[in-house]
Coordinates of C-alpha atoms and ligand atoms in Angstrom, one line a residue:
M1 CA 11.7 3.1 -8.0
S2 CA 15.3 1.9 -7.1
T3 CA 15.9 -1.6 -5.9
S4 CA 17.2 -2.0 -2.5
N5 CA 19.6 -4.9 -2.4
I6 CA 17.6 -7.0 0.0
Q7 CA 19.5 -9.8 1.5
I8 CA 17.7 -13.2 1.1
I9 CA 18.5 -16.1 3.4
P10 CA 16.9 -19.2 2.0
I11 CA 14.7 -21.8 3.8
S12 CA 16.2 -25.4 3.8
Q13 CA 12.8 -26.8 3.2
S14 CA 9.3 -25.4 2.6
K15 CA 6.5 -26.1 5.2
I16 CA 3.8 -25.7 2.5
D17 CA 2.9 -29.5 2.5
T18 CA 2.0 -29.3 6.2
V19 CA -0.7 -26.8 5.7
D20 CA -4.4 -27.7 5.3
F21 CA -5.4 -24.8 2.9
N22 CA -9.1 -25.8 3.3
N23 CA -9.2 -25.5 7.0
L24 CA -7.2 -22.3 7.7
V25 CA -7.9 -20.4 11.0
F26 CA -7.5 -16.8 10.3
G27 CA -4.0 -15.4 11.2
T28 CA -2.6 -18.7 12.7
V29 CA -0.6 -20.1 9.8
F30 CA 2.5 -18.1 8.4
T31 CA 4.5 -18.7 5.2
D32 CA 8.0 -19.8 4.7
Y33 CA 9.5 -16.3 4.7
M34 CA 9.4 -13.0 6.5
F35 CA 10.9 -9.5 5.9
E36 CA 12.8 -7.7 8.6
C37 CA 14.6 -4.4 8.7
D38 CA 16.2 -2.8 11.8
Y39 CA 16.5 0.9 12.6
K40 CA 19.7 1.9 14.4
D41 CA 22.4 4.6 14.3
G42 CA 19.8 7.0 12.9
K43 CA 18.9 5.0 9.8
W44 CA 17.0 1.9 8.5
Q45 CA 19.7 -0.8 7.7
T46 CA 19.7 -3.1 4.8
P47 CA 16.6 -5.3 4.9
V48 CA 16.6 -9.1 5.0
I49 CA 14.2 -11.7 3.9
K50 CA 14.7 -14.9 5.9
P51 CA 12.9 -18.0 7.1
Y52 CA 9.8 -17.2 9.3
G53 CA 10.7 -17.7 12.8
E54 CA 11.1 -16.3 16.3
I55 CA 12.7 -13.1 16.9
S56 CA 14.7 -12.3 20.2
M57 CA 14.6 -9.0 22.0
A58 CA 15.6 -7.9 25.5
P59 CA 12.8 -7.8 28.1
S60 CA 13.6 -4.2 28.3
A61 CA 12.6 -3.4 24.7
R62 CA 10.4 -0.4 24.7
V63 CA 7.6 -2.0 22.9
F64 CA 6.8 -4.2 25.9
H65 CA 6.5 -1.3 28.3
Y66 CA 5.1 1.7 26.3
G67 CA 3.4 0.0 23.4
Q68 CA 5.3 2.0 20.8
A69 CA 4.0 0.0 17.9
V70 CA 2.0 0.3 14.6
F71 CA 0.9 -2.0 12.1
E72 CA -1.1 -2.5 8.7
G73 CA -3.3 -4.9 7.1
M74 CA -3.5 -5.7 3.5
K75 CA -4.0 -8.7 1.3
A76 CA -2.7 -10.1 -2.1
Y77 CA -5.0 -11.9 -4.5
K78 CA -4.3 -14.5 -7.2
D79 CA -6.2 -14.5 -10.5
E80 CA -7.0 -17.5 -12.7
N81 CA -3.7 -17.0 -14.6
D82 CA -1.7 -17.1 -11.4
D83 CA -0.9 -13.5 -11.4
V84 CA -0.8 -11.9 -8.0
F85 CA -2.2 -8.4 -7.3
L86 CA -2.2 -6.0 -4.4
F87 CA -5.0 -3.6 -3.8
R88 CA -4.0 0.1 -3.3
P89 CA -0.8 -0.8 -1.5
D90 CA 0.4 2.9 -1.8
E91 CA -2.5 3.7 0.7
N92 CA -1.2 1.2 3.2
F93 CA 2.4 2.6 2.8
K94 CA 1.2 6.2 3.3
R95 CA -0.9 5.2 6.4
I96 CA 1.8 3.2 8.3
N97 CA 4.2 6.2 7.9
K98 CA 1.3 8.4 9.2
S99 CA 0.7 6.0 12.1
S100 CA 4.5 5.9 12.8
A101 CA 4.7 9.7 12.8
R102 CA 2.1 10.0 15.5
L103 CA 3.9 7.5 17.7
A104 CA 7.4 9.1 17.0
I105 CA 8.6 6.3 15.1
P106 CA 10.9 7.1 12.2
E107 CA 9.2 6.7 8.7
F108 CA 10.0 3.8 6.6
P109 CA 11.5 4.1 3.0
E110 CA 9.2 3.5 0.2
N111 CA 11.6 1.4 -1.9
Y112 CA 12.2 -0.9 1.1
F113 CA 8.5 -1.4 1.5
F114 CA 7.4 -2.2 -1.9
D115 CA 10.7 -4.1 -2.9
G116 CA 10.2 -6.1 0.3
L117 CA 6.6 -6.8 -0.5
K118 CA 7.2 -7.9 -3.9
Q119 CA 10.2 -10.2 -3.1
L120 CA 8.4 -11.7 -0.2
L121 CA 5.3 -12.4 -2.2
N122 CA 7.4 -13.9 -5.0
L123 CA 9.1 -16.2 -2.7
D124 CA 5.9 -17.3 -1.1
K125 CA 3.6 -17.2 -4.1
D126 CA 2.7 -20.9 -4.0
W127 CA 1.1 -20.2 -0.6
I128 CA -1.4 -17.7 -2.4
K129 CA -4.4 -19.8 -3.5
K130 CA -6.6 -19.1 -6.5
G131 CA -10.3 -18.7 -6.0
I132 CA -12.6 -16.0 -4.9
G133 CA -12.2 -15.6 -1.1
N134 CA -8.7 -17.0 -0.9
S135 CA -5.9 -14.5 -0.3
M136 CA -2.8 -13.7 1.5
Y137 CA -3.2 -11.5 4.5
I138 CA -0.1 -9.3 4.8
R139 CA 0.9 -7.8 8.2
P140 CA 3.5 -5.1 8.2
F141 CA 4.4 -3.7 11.6
V142 CA 7.0 -1.7 13.5
I143 CA 8.0 -2.2 17.0
A144 CA 10.4 -0.2 19.3
T145 CA 13.3 -2.6 20.2
Q146 CA 15.7 -0.4 22.1
P147 CA 16.6 -2.2 25.4
A148 CA 16.1 0.7 27.8
I149 CA 12.9 1.4 29.8
S150 CA 12.9 5.1 30.0
A151 CA 9.6 6.6 28.8
S152 CA 10.7 8.3 25.6
P153 CA 10.8 7.4 22.0
A154 CA 13.3 4.6 21.2
N155 CA 16.3 5.0 19.0
E156 CA 16.1 1.4 17.7
Y157 CA 13.2 -0.2 15.9
K158 CA 12.2 -3.2 13.8
F159 CA 10.0 -3.2 10.8
M160 CA 8.7 -6.6 9.6
I161 CA 6.2 -8.1 7.2
I162 CA 4.7 -11.4 7.9
L163 CA 2.3 -13.3 5.7
S164 CA -0.6 -15.5 6.5
P165 CA -2.9 -17.4 4.0
A166 CA -6.5 -16.6 4.5
Q167 CA -9.8 -18.2 3.2
A168 CA -13.2 -16.5 2.7
Y169 CA -14.3 -15.6 6.2
Y170 CA -17.9 -15.7 7.3
A171 CA -18.3 -13.8 10.7
G172 CA -21.7 -15.4 11.3
E173 CA -24.7 -13.1 12.1
V174 CA -23.3 -9.9 13.7
R175 CA -25.4 -7.9 16.1
V176 CA -23.8 -4.9 17.5
V177 CA -24.3 -2.5 20.5
F178 CA -23.8 1.3 20.2
A179 CA -21.2 2.4 22.8
E180 CA -22.7 4.5 25.7
Q181 CA -19.8 4.2 28.2
Y182 CA -16.6 3.3 26.9
S183 CA -14.5 5.0 24.1
R184 CA -12.2 3.9 21.6
A185 CA -10.6 7.1 20.9
A186 CA -10.6 10.8 21.9
D187 CA -9.9 14.2 20.2
G188 CA -6.3 14.7 19.8
G189 CA -5.5 11.1 20.5
V190 CA -4.3 8.2 18.3
G191 CA -7.6 6.8 17.0
F192 CA -6.7 7.6 13.2
A193 CA -3.5 5.6 13.6
K194 CA -3.2 1.7 13.5
A195 CA -1.4 1.9 16.9
A196 CA -1.3 -1.4 18.7
G197 CA -2.7 0.2 21.9
N198 CA -5.9 1.2 20.3
Y199 CA -6.9 -2.6 19.9
A200 CA -5.8 -3.7 23.4
A201 CA -7.9 -0.9 24.8
Q202 CA -11.1 -2.4 23.1
F203 CA -10.7 -5.9 24.2
Y204 CA -12.3 -5.4 27.7
P205 CA -15.4 -3.5 26.6
T206 CA -15.8 -5.8 23.6
K207 CA -15.7 -8.8 26.0
L208 CA -18.4 -7.2 28.0
A209 CA -20.5 -6.8 24.8
H210 CA -19.7 -10.5 23.9
E211 CA -21.2 -11.5 27.3
Q212 CA -24.3 -9.6 26.4
G213 CA -24.7 -11.4 23.0
F214 CA -23.1 -8.6 20.8
Q215 CA -20.3 -9.5 18.3
Q216 CA -19.0 -6.0 18.1
I217 CA -19.4 -2.5 19.4
I218 CA -20.0 0.5 17.2
W219 CA -18.0 3.3 18.8
T220 CA -19.5 6.7 19.4
D221 CA -17.8 10.0 19.9
A222 CA -16.1 10.1 23.4
N223 CA -17.6 13.6 24.4
S224 CA -21.3 13.0 24.1
H225 CA -21.7 9.4 22.8
E226 CA -24.2 10.8 20.4
Y227 CA -22.4 10.3 17.1
L228 CA -21.6 7.0 15.5
E229 CA -18.0 6.7 14.4
E230 CA -16.8 3.3 13.6
A231 CA -16.5 -0.4 14.7
G232 CA -13.3 -1.9 16.3
T233 CA -11.6 -2.9 13.1
M234 CA -14.0 -1.6 10.5
N235 CA -15.5 1.6 9.2
I236 CA -19.3 1.7 9.2
F237 CA -22.0 2.6 6.8
F238 CA -25.8 3.0 7.4
R239 CA -28.3 2.8 4.5
V240 CA -31.4 5.0 5.3
G241 CA -33.8 4.8 2.3
D242 CA -31.3 4.5 -0.6
T243 CA -28.8 6.8 0.8
L244 CA -25.6 5.6 2.5
L245 CA -24.3 7.5 5.5
T246 CA -20.9 7.3 6.9
A247 CA -18.9 9.4 9.4
P248 CA -16.3 11.9 8.0
N249 CA -12.7 10.9 8.9
N250 CA -11.2 12.8 11.9
D251 CA -8.5 12.2 14.3
R252 CA -10.6 9.5 16.2
I253 CA -11.4 7.5 13.1
L254 CA -9.3 5.1 11.0
D255 CA -9.0 6.3 7.5
G256 CA -10.1 3.0 5.9
I257 CA -9.0 2.1 2.4
T258 CA -12.1 -0.2 1.9
R259 CA -14.2 2.8 3.1
K260 CA -12.8 5.2 0.7
S261 CA -13.1 2.5 -2.2
L262 CA -16.8 2.0 -1.3
I263 CA -17.6 5.6 -1.5
Q264 CA -16.0 5.8 -4.9
L265 CA -17.9 2.7 -6.1
A266 CA -21.0 4.3 -4.8
E267 CA -20.4 7.3 -6.8
D268 CA -19.6 5.3 -9.9
N269 CA -22.7 3.4 -9.5
N270 CA -25.1 6.5 -8.7
I271 CA -25.7 5.5 -5.2
K272 CA -25.9 8.6 -2.9
V273 CA -23.5 8.9 0.0
E274 CA -23.6 11.4 2.6
I275 CA -20.3 11.7 4.4
R276 CA -21.4 13.6 7.6
R277 CA -21.7 13.1 11.2
V278 CA -24.4 10.4 11.9
T279 CA -26.3 10.5 15.2
V280 CA -27.5 7.6 17.3
A281 CA -30.9 9.3 17.5
E282 CA -31.5 9.6 13.7
I283 CA -30.5 5.9 13.2
K284 CA -33.0 4.7 15.8
E285 CA -35.6 7.0 14.5
A286 CA -35.1 5.6 11.0
A287 CA -35.2 2.1 12.4
R288 CA -38.5 2.9 14.0
K289 CA -40.0 4.2 10.7
G290 CA -38.6 1.2 8.8
E291 CA -36.3 3.5 6.7
L292 CA -33.1 2.0 8.0
K293 CA -32.4 -0.8 5.5
E294 CA -28.8 -1.8 6.2
I295 CA -25.8 -1.4 8.4
F296 CA -22.5 -2.8 7.3
G297 CA -18.8 -2.5 8.3
S298 CA -16.0 -2.2 5.8
G299 CA -12.4 -3.5 6.1
T300 CA -9.6 -5.3 4.4
A301 CA -10.3 -8.7 6.4
T302 CA -14.0 -9.1 5.5
V303 CA -14.4 -6.5 2.8
V304 CA -18.0 -5.8 3.8
N305 CA -19.6 -7.2 6.8
P306 CA -23.4 -7.0 7.1
I307 CA -24.9 -6.3 10.5
I308 CA -28.4 -7.7 11.4
G309 CA -29.3 -5.6 14.3
F310 CA -28.2 -3.2 17.1
S311 CA -28.9 -2.2 20.6
H312 CA -28.7 1.2 22.4
G313 CA -30.3 2.5 25.6
G314 CA -31.9 -0.9 26.4
E315 CA -33.6 -1.0 23.0
S316 CA -33.0 -3.6 20.3
F317 CA -33.6 -3.3 16.6
D318 CA -33.6 -6.0 13.9
L319 CA -32.7 -4.9 10.4
P320 CA -35.2 -6.2 7.7
K321 CA -34.0 -8.9 5.3
I322 CA -33.9 -7.1 2.0
E323 CA -33.4 -7.9 -1.8
N324 CA -30.6 -6.1 -3.6
S325 CA -28.5 -5.3 -0.6
Y326 CA -25.9 -2.6 -1.0
A327 CA -23.5 -4.6 1.2
L328 CA -23.5 -7.6 -1.2
F329 CA -23.4 -5.4 -4.2
F330 CA -20.3 -3.6 -2.9
K331 CA -18.7 -6.7 -2.0
E332 CA -18.9 -8.3 -5.2
K333 CA -17.8 -5.1 -7.1
L334 CA -14.8 -4.7 -4.9
M335 CA -13.8 -8.4 -5.1
N336 CA -14.1 -8.5 -8.8
I337 CA -11.7 -5.7 -9.0
Q338 CA -9.3 -7.3 -6.3
Y339 CA -9.3 -10.5 -8.2
N340 CA -8.6 -9.1 -11.7
I341 CA -12.2 -10.2 -12.8
S342 CA -13.4 -6.8 -13.7
E343 CA -12.0 -3.6 -15.1
D344 CA -10.0 -1.4 -12.8
P345 CA -11.1 2.1 -13.8
H346 CA -9.3 3.8 -10.9
G347 CA -6.0 2.0 -11.1
W348 CA -6.3 0.2 -7.7
R349 CA -4.6 -3.0 -8.6
L350 CA -0.8 -3.5 -8.4
K351 CA 0.4 -6.5 -10.3
I352 CA 3.4 -8.2 -8.5
Ligands
PLP401 C1 -7.8 -1.3 9.7 C2 -9.0 -0.6 10.3 C3 -10.2 -0.3 9.5 C4 -10.3 -0.6 8.1 O1 -9.3 -0.2 7.3 P1 -9.1 -0.8 5.8 O2 -8.0 0.0 5.3 O3 -10.4 -0.7 5.0 O4 -8.7 -2.2 6.0 C5 -11.2 0.4 10.2 N1 -11.1 0.7 11.4 C6 -9.9 0.4 12.3 C7 -10.1 0.8 13.6 C8 -9.0 -0.3 11.7 O5 -8.0 -0.6 12.4

């Protein structure tokens, strides 16, 4: 891969001493540096890494009016020898360009993405703390900056990467409701993309769910609300007996990297996975018969997130407390790979 002559504007003084790394609130603290690259005159210009700070844009910038914006979520991990690793970053790179293509945003060059990530993480490496659970959350994103409010794709964009140190995150007990009225995504839409608007559209129904005592909504297909698809920021797995069920990817479901890694780990460990449409009716039936053993979400932020119960059609179900949970098994297996504790048979780690 060629290097890309990224310009670096140094900070005058690090902010690191002002941060309490034992009391981080997710996504609120940012490192010393950020990566920025503008698209104009038909091409991506020379990227720059500079002190983290505010950016200025015209109020007419298209992102504010039409939501032409996509993002990614990834993490860097530090092992006991202070080496830093990314987990399957090639997948994030492919996905942000897939998301961009769907929103008519020009694709970002591979060497800029990887050189930018590596140089940024090197500059901010003291912000990545050792120890299981500690990580650096990485947020690449692209926004339409052209100052013109006509409803068409912009001809100017900004690609940025910002870094936020994260601690192990305990979501508390998560109880979910299966969607019966609202939908997250529809056929032919943008559900498969990490498009900013997908998340804004979930806030209101999720707020209603919170008021009823649910932490999350499990979205169902928009046509019939009979098939279980995914959670708002996580893919979803059901364990019926000793078999795992998860929905196949389609244009409504985000193709999660954690999801595909868990499917591979399940195969490696002789756990049966069925990738097929999962009905609300079969999950309720399995719960009634005591065959539904676990439900869990998968995503970069929490890795695996166990769910303790669900509601649908006015009925509530509690999941049993079980020994040898798949959720915890997968969480440990995956984190051991991410933190360079175990072998990496599939070549998922990238050392920085
Ligand atoms: C990001 C995201 C996921 C999880 O993807 P990972 O690559 O595993 O982090 C799942 N669903 C939605 C809607 C998402 O935005």
